[in-house]
mmCIF file of C-alpha atoms in Angstrom:
data_model
loop_
_atom_site.group_PDB
_atom_site.id
_atom_site.type_symbol
_atom_site.label_atom_id
_atom_site.label_comp_id
_atom_site.label_asym_id
_atom_site.label_seq_id
_atom_site.Cartn_x
_atom_site.Cartn_y
_atom_site.Cartn_z
ATOM 1 C CA MET L 1 0.000 0.000 0.000
ATOM 2 C CA ASP L 2 1.226 3.498 -0.797
ATOM 3 C CA LYS L 3 2.326 5.028 2.492
ATOM 4 C CA GLU L 4 1.389 8.486 1.264
ATOM 5 C CA PHE L 5 -2.210 7.289 1.136
ATOM 6 C CA PHE L 6 -2.480 7.441 4.905
ATOM 7 C CA ASN L 7 0.275 9.880 5.875
ATOM 8 C CA PHE L 8 -1.267 12.459 8.223
ATOM 9 C CA LYS L 9 1.756 14.717 7.818
ATOM 10 C CA ASN L 10 0.584 15.608 4.328
ATOM 11 C CA ALA L 11 -2.932 16.531 5.451
ATOM 12 C CA ASP L 12 -4.108 20.101 5.868
ATOM 13 C CA PRO L 13 -4.009 20.889 9.649
ATOM 14 C CA GLU L 14 -7.251 22.867 9.369
ATOM 15 C CA TYR L 15 -8.918 19.887 7.694
ATOM 16 C CA LEU L 16 -7.727 17.551 10.454
ATOM 17 C CA GLU L 17 -9.063 20.012 13.010
ATOM 18 C CA GLY L 18 -12.429 19.855 11.257
ATOM 19 C CA VAL L 19 -12.414 16.058 11.540
ATOM 20 C CA LEU L 20 -11.651 16.300 15.262
ATOM 21 C CA LEU L 21 -14.580 18.681 15.663
ATOM 22 C CA LYS L 22 -16.841 16.137 13.956
ATOM 23 C CA ILE L 23 -15.655 13.458 16.384
ATOM 24 C CA GLN L 24 -16.235 15.746 19.370
ATOM 25 C CA ARG L 25 -19.745 16.613 18.210
ATOM 26 C CA SER L 26 -20.583 12.969 17.520
ATOM 27 C CA PHE L 27 -19.674 11.888 21.062
ATOM 28 C CA ASN L 28 -20.616 15.117 22.855
ATOM 29 C CA ILE L 29 -17.114 15.592 24.284
ATOM 30 C CA GLU L 30 -14.283 18.136 24.114
ATOM 31 C CA PHE L 31 -10.645 17.292 23.458
ATOM 32 C CA ASP L 32 -7.825 19.245 25.083
ATOM 33 C CA ASN L 33 -4.151 19.539 24.147
ATOM 34 C CA GLU L 34 -3.070 17.757 27.328
ATOM 35 C CA GLY L 35 -5.141 14.702 26.497
ATOM 36 C CA LEU L 36 -4.247 14.623 22.809
ATOM 37 C CA LYS L 37 -0.490 15.097 23.108
ATOM 38 C CA ASN L 38 0.052 11.544 24.392
ATOM 39 C CA VAL L 39 -2.193 9.913 21.800
ATOM 40 C CA LYS L 40 -0.102 8.062 19.208
ATOM 41 C CA THR L 41 -2.497 5.478 17.749
ATOM 42 C CA PHE L 42 -6.034 5.019 16.499
ATOM 43 C CA GLY L 43 -6.743 2.910 19.589
ATOM 44 C CA GLY L 44 -5.422 5.729 21.758
ATOM 45 C CA VAL L 45 -7.917 8.147 20.238
ATOM 46 C CA CYS L 46 -10.768 5.710 20.914
ATOM 47 C CA ASP L 47 -9.634 5.134 24.516
ATOM 48 C CA LEU L 48 -9.468 8.893 25.073
ATOM 49 C CA ILE L 49 -13.023 9.254 23.781
ATOM 50 C CA VAL L 50 -14.282 6.517 26.118
ATOM 51 C CA SER L 51 -12.569 8.170 29.094
ATOM 52 C CA LYS L 52 -14.103 11.532 28.183
ATOM 53 C CA ILE L 53 -17.558 9.974 27.935
ATOM 54 C CA ASN L 54 -17.160 8.236 31.296
ATOM 55 C CA GLN L 55 -15.999 11.475 32.950
ATOM 56 C CA GLY L 56 -19.031 13.279 31.639
ATOM 57 C CA HIS L 57 -21.737 10.810 32.622
ATOM 58 C CA ALA L 58 -22.116 12.148 36.147
ATOM 59 C CA ASP L 59 -22.977 15.722 35.231
ATOM 60 C CA HIS L 60 -22.597 16.071 31.477
ATOM 61 C CA CYS L 61 -26.217 16.091 30.450
ATOM 62 C CA THR L 62 -28.529 18.984 31.066
ATOM 63 C CA THR L 63 -31.533 19.845 28.949
ATOM 64 C CA GLN L 64 -29.852 23.086 27.903
ATOM 65 C CA HIS L 65 -26.684 21.284 26.867
ATOM 66 C CA SER L 66 -28.719 18.724 24.917
ATOM 67 C CA PHE L 67 -30.555 21.551 23.165
ATOM 68 C CA TYR L 68 -27.326 23.271 22.081
ATOM 69 C CA GLN L 69 -25.881 19.973 20.865
ATOM 70 C CA LEU L 70 -29.077 19.141 18.985
ATOM 71 C CA ARG L 71 -29.315 22.624 17.504
ATOM 72 C CA ASN L 72 -25.734 22.455 16.221
ATOM 73 C CA SER L 73 -26.383 19.087 14.645
ATOM 74 C CA ILE L 74 -29.635 20.191 12.984
ATOM 75 C CA SER L 75 -27.929 23.303 11.622
ATOM 76 C CA ALA L 76 -24.951 21.332 10.288
ATOM 77 C CA ILE L 77 -27.143 18.746 8.540
ATOM 78 C CA THR L 78 -29.945 20.964 7.216
ATOM 79 C CA HIS L 79 -27.929 24.204 6.752
ATOM 80 C CA ILE L 80 -30.585 26.116 8.691
ATOM 81 C CA ASP L 81 -29.237 29.112 10.617
ATOM 82 C CA LYS L 82 -28.919 27.831 14.169
ATOM 83 C CA CYS L 83 -29.943 31.230 15.546
ATOM 84 C CA SER L 84 -33.388 30.608 14.092
ATOM 85 C CA ILE L 85 -33.740 27.307 15.975
ATOM 86 C CA THR L 86 -35.275 27.715 19.434
ATOM 87 C CA PRO L 87 -36.718 25.229 21.946
ATOM 88 C CA HIS L 88 -40.159 26.160 20.611
ATOM 89 C CA THR L 89 -39.336 25.522 16.938
ATOM 90 C CA ARG L 90 -41.629 22.818 15.573
ATOM 91 C CA LEU L 91 -39.891 19.680 14.372
ATOM 92 C CA SER L 92 -42.311 19.304 11.469
ATOM 93 C CA LYS L 93 -41.059 22.665 10.172
ATOM 94 C CA LEU L 94 -37.402 21.606 10.359
ATOM 95 C CA PHE L 95 -37.909 18.135 8.891
ATOM 96 C CA PRO L 96 -40.105 18.128 5.752
ATOM 97 C CA ARG L 97 -41.754 14.770 5.145
ATOM 98 C CA GLU L 98 -40.035 14.132 1.791
ATOM 99 C CA THR L 99 -36.506 14.207 3.301
ATOM 100 C CA ARG L 100 -37.378 13.352 6.898
ATOM 101 C CA LEU L 101 -36.004 9.819 7.067
ATOM 102 C CA GLN L 102 -32.625 10.726 5.606
ATOM 103 C CA VAL L 103 -32.189 13.908 7.644
ATOM 104 C CA ILE L 104 -33.123 12.256 10.948
ATOM 105 C CA THR L 105 -30.760 9.367 10.202
ATOM 106 C CA GLU L 106 -27.874 11.776 9.556
ATOM 107 C CA ILE L 107 -28.631 13.710 12.745
ATOM 108 C CA GLU L 108 -28.670 10.493 14.781
ATOM 109 C CA GLN L 109 -25.320 9.509 13.283
ATOM 110 C CA ASP L 110 -23.933 12.940 14.084
ATOM 111 C CA LEU L 111 -25.204 12.798 17.667
ATOM 112 C CA GLY L 112 -24.274 9.145 18.146
ATOM 113 C CA PHE L 113 -27.733 8.643 19.662
ATOM 114 C CA ASP L 114 -30.836 6.814 18.437
ATOM 115 C CA THR L 115 -33.586 9.399 18.954
ATOM 116 C CA LYS L 116 -36.456 7.035 18.078
ATOM 117 C CA LEU L 117 -38.215 10.171 16.869
ATOM 118 C CA LEU L 118 -40.170 8.662 13.987
ATOM 119 C CA LYS L 119 -42.971 6.125 14.003
ATOM 120 C CA PRO L 120 -45.536 4.811 11.494
ATOM 121 C CA LYS L 121 -49.106 6.052 11.265
ATOM 122 C CA GLN L 122 -51.348 4.735 14.034
ATOM 123 C CA TRP L 123 -53.703 2.954 11.625
ATOM 124 C CA VAL L 124 -50.767 0.960 10.236
ATOM 125 C CA ILE L 125 -49.785 -0.200 13.733
ATOM 126 C CA THR L 126 -53.408 -1.061 14.507
ATOM 127 C CA LEU L 127 -53.831 -3.021 11.265
ATOM 128 C CA PHE L 128 -50.785 -5.238 11.777
ATOM 129 C CA SER L 129 -51.540 -5.658 15.485
ATOM 130 C CA LEU L 130 -55.020 -6.939 14.652
ATOM 131 C CA LEU L 131 -53.528 -9.264 12.026
ATOM 132 C CA LEU L 132 -51.089 -10.582 14.632
ATOM 133 C CA MET L 133 -53.870 -11.308 17.151
ATOM 134 C CA ALA L 134 -56.003 -12.943 14.493
ATOM 135 C CA SER L 135 -53.063 -15.092 13.392
ATOM 136 C CA VAL L 136 -52.384 -16.243 16.939
ATOM 137 C CA ALA L 137 -56.037 -17.241 17.280
ATOM 138 C CA GLY L 138 -55.834 -18.933 13.866
ATOM 139 C CA LEU L 139 -53.158 -21.305 15.146
ATOM 140 C CA PHE L 140 -55.912 -23.344 16.803
ATOM 141 C CA TYR L 141 -57.661 -23.891 13.441
ATOM 142 C CA ASN L 142 -54.842 -24.043 10.883
ATOM 143 C CA TRP L 143 -51.349 -23.720 12.262
ATOM 144 C CA GLN L 144 -49.750 -23.144 8.844
ATOM 145 C CA ILE L 145 -51.978 -20.172 8.040
ATOM 146 C CA GLY L 146 -51.556 -18.941 11.611
ATOM 147 C CA VAL L 147 -47.747 -19.049 11.446
ATOM 148 C CA ALA L 148 -47.751 -17.338 8.045
ATOM 149 C CA GLY L 149 -49.989 -14.593 9.426
ATOM 150 C CA ILE L 150 -47.771 -14.095 12.481
ATOM 151 C CA LEU L 151 -44.637 -13.815 10.344
ATOM 152 C CA ALA L 152 -46.357 -11.416 7.939
ATOM 153 C CA SER L 153 -47.651 -9.186 10.736
ATOM 154 C CA LEU L 154 -44.274 -9.089 12.524
ATOM 155 C CA ALA L 155 -42.510 -8.275 9.263
ATOM 156 C CA GLY L 156 -45.086 -5.572 8.557
ATOM 157 C CA LEU L 157 -44.614 -4.004 11.992
ATOM 158 C CA LYS L 158 -40.832 -4.046 11.586
ATOM 159 C CA LEU L 159 -40.952 -2.427 8.150
ATOM 160 C CA ALA L 160 -43.512 0.116 9.315
ATOM 161 C CA GLY L 161 -41.233 1.067 12.199
ATOM 162 C CA LYS L 162 -38.229 1.371 9.897
ATOM 163 C CA PHE L 163 -39.911 3.564 7.311
ATOM 164 C CA GLY L 164 -42.399 5.453 9.479
ATOM 165 C CA LYS L 165 -42.330 9.224 9.031
ATOM 166 C CA GLU L 166 -44.635 10.425 11.803
ATOM 167 C CA ILE L 167 -42.949 12.637 14.403
ATOM 168 C CA HIS L 168 -44.334 11.896 17.864
ATOM 169 C CA LEU L 169 -42.790 14.999 19.476
ATOM 170 C CA LYS L 170 -43.723 18.596 18.718
ATOM 171 C CA THR L 171 -40.733 20.865 19.336
ATOM 172 C CA VAL L 172 -36.947 20.937 19.422
ATOM 173 C CA GLY L 173 -37.204 21.414 23.188
ATOM 174 C CA ASP L 174 -39.222 18.198 23.492
ATOM 175 C CA MET L 175 -36.560 16.365 21.520
ATOM 176 C CA ALA L 176 -33.750 17.817 23.658
ATOM 177 C CA ASN L 177 -35.585 16.687 26.813
ATOM 178 C CA LYS L 178 -35.910 13.173 25.399
ATOM 179 C CA ILE L 179 -32.213 13.000 24.487
ATOM 180 C CA CYS L 180 -31.132 14.286 27.902
ATOM 181 C CA ARG L 181 -33.477 11.972 29.805
ATOM 182 C CA GLU L 182 -32.590 8.833 27.884
ATOM 183 C CA SER L 183 -28.857 9.492 27.618
ATOM 184 C CA ARG L 184 -28.628 9.545 31.415
ATOM 185 C CA HIS L 185 -29.572 5.869 31.391
ATOM 186 C CA ALA L 186 -27.174 4.962 28.570
ATOM 187 C CA CYS L 187 -24.103 4.763 30.767
ATOM 188 C CA THR L 188 -22.690 1.503 29.456
ATOM 189 C CA ILE L 189 -20.018 2.402 26.934
ATOM 190 C CA ASN L 190 -19.447 -0.125 24.182
ATOM 191 C CA LYS L 191 -15.816 0.347 23.147
ATOM 192 C CA ASN L 192 -16.351 -1.543 19.910
ATOM 193 C CA GLU L 193 -19.157 0.839 18.951
ATOM 194 C CA VAL L 194 -16.926 3.828 19.727
ATOM 195 C CA GLU L 195 -14.158 2.425 17.541
ATOM 196 C CA GLN L 196 -16.585 1.727 14.712
ATOM 197 C CA LYS L 197 -18.007 5.254 14.843
ATOM 198 C CA VAL L 198 -14.540 6.865 14.810
ATOM 199 C CA ARG L 199 -13.483 4.537 12.008
ATOM 200 C CA GLU L 200 -16.495 5.596 9.924
ATOM 201 C CA ILE L 201 -15.700 9.287 10.442
ATOM 202 C CA LEU L 202 -12.027 8.884 9.460
ATOM 203 C CA GLU L 203 -12.837 6.681 6.481
ATOM 204 C CA LYS L 204 -15.364 9.209 5.211
ATOM 205 C CA HIS L 205 -13.482 12.455 5.765
ATOM 206 C CA LEU L 206 -9.855 11.362 5.353
ATOM 207 C CA GLN L 207 -10.467 8.723 2.657
ATOM 208 C CA LEU L 208 -8.662 6.065 4.700
ATOM 209 C CA GLN L 209 -9.061 2.375 3.977
ATOM 210 C CA PRO L 210 -10.307 0.168 6.870
ATOM 211 C CA VAL L 211 -7.050 -1.811 6.918
ATOM 212 C CA VAL L 212 -5.194 1.333 7.986
ATOM 213 C CA LEU L 213 -7.414 1.937 11.013
ATOM 214 C CA GLN L 214 -6.188 -0.746 13.412
ATOM 215 C CA ARG L 215 -5.757 -0.032 17.128
ATOM 216 C CA HIS L 216 -1.964 0.100 16.899
#
């Protein structure tokens, strides 16, 4: 492999700084020179991130902090002036239906947090739920039809959940409250997930191949 392909010395320092900012925003942390100066490897970066996350769990999350983090992410993804985004801004205004799935997915990736903001229409949930109950009852009459109905209803509910576009919260403030409340209970840090997230950021923004990004 061409060594120049992954030589950081040839990269624009301002561009590298931008990548570090993306990492910080993704994990809701802040790097400092003291912590970074001893980092020599990809694994070292990931370990530093984990330590920063652990340090912040006790008092890191406030609703206000979650709002600022969310606002920055929304602005970066949608290019909406963040000064125009307030806690009372309606989510339906920020996320038009036609691009809602993609935009929410990108924001969740940026935040490193599954917001579970979207859901299918209520009638869709009701329809597949009724089909599921009917299929369970049908097991007593024809188990093959019953099993087929159960599988179809479960698959329908899963697909409906994946592609649902209904926002069940009203405002940015509601969403910030949800993120703050739920992140307080997400204290178990999966190091493998941290490494994968950092790897994705570096692969995307520095055009590095996966083989380069080993812990050592």
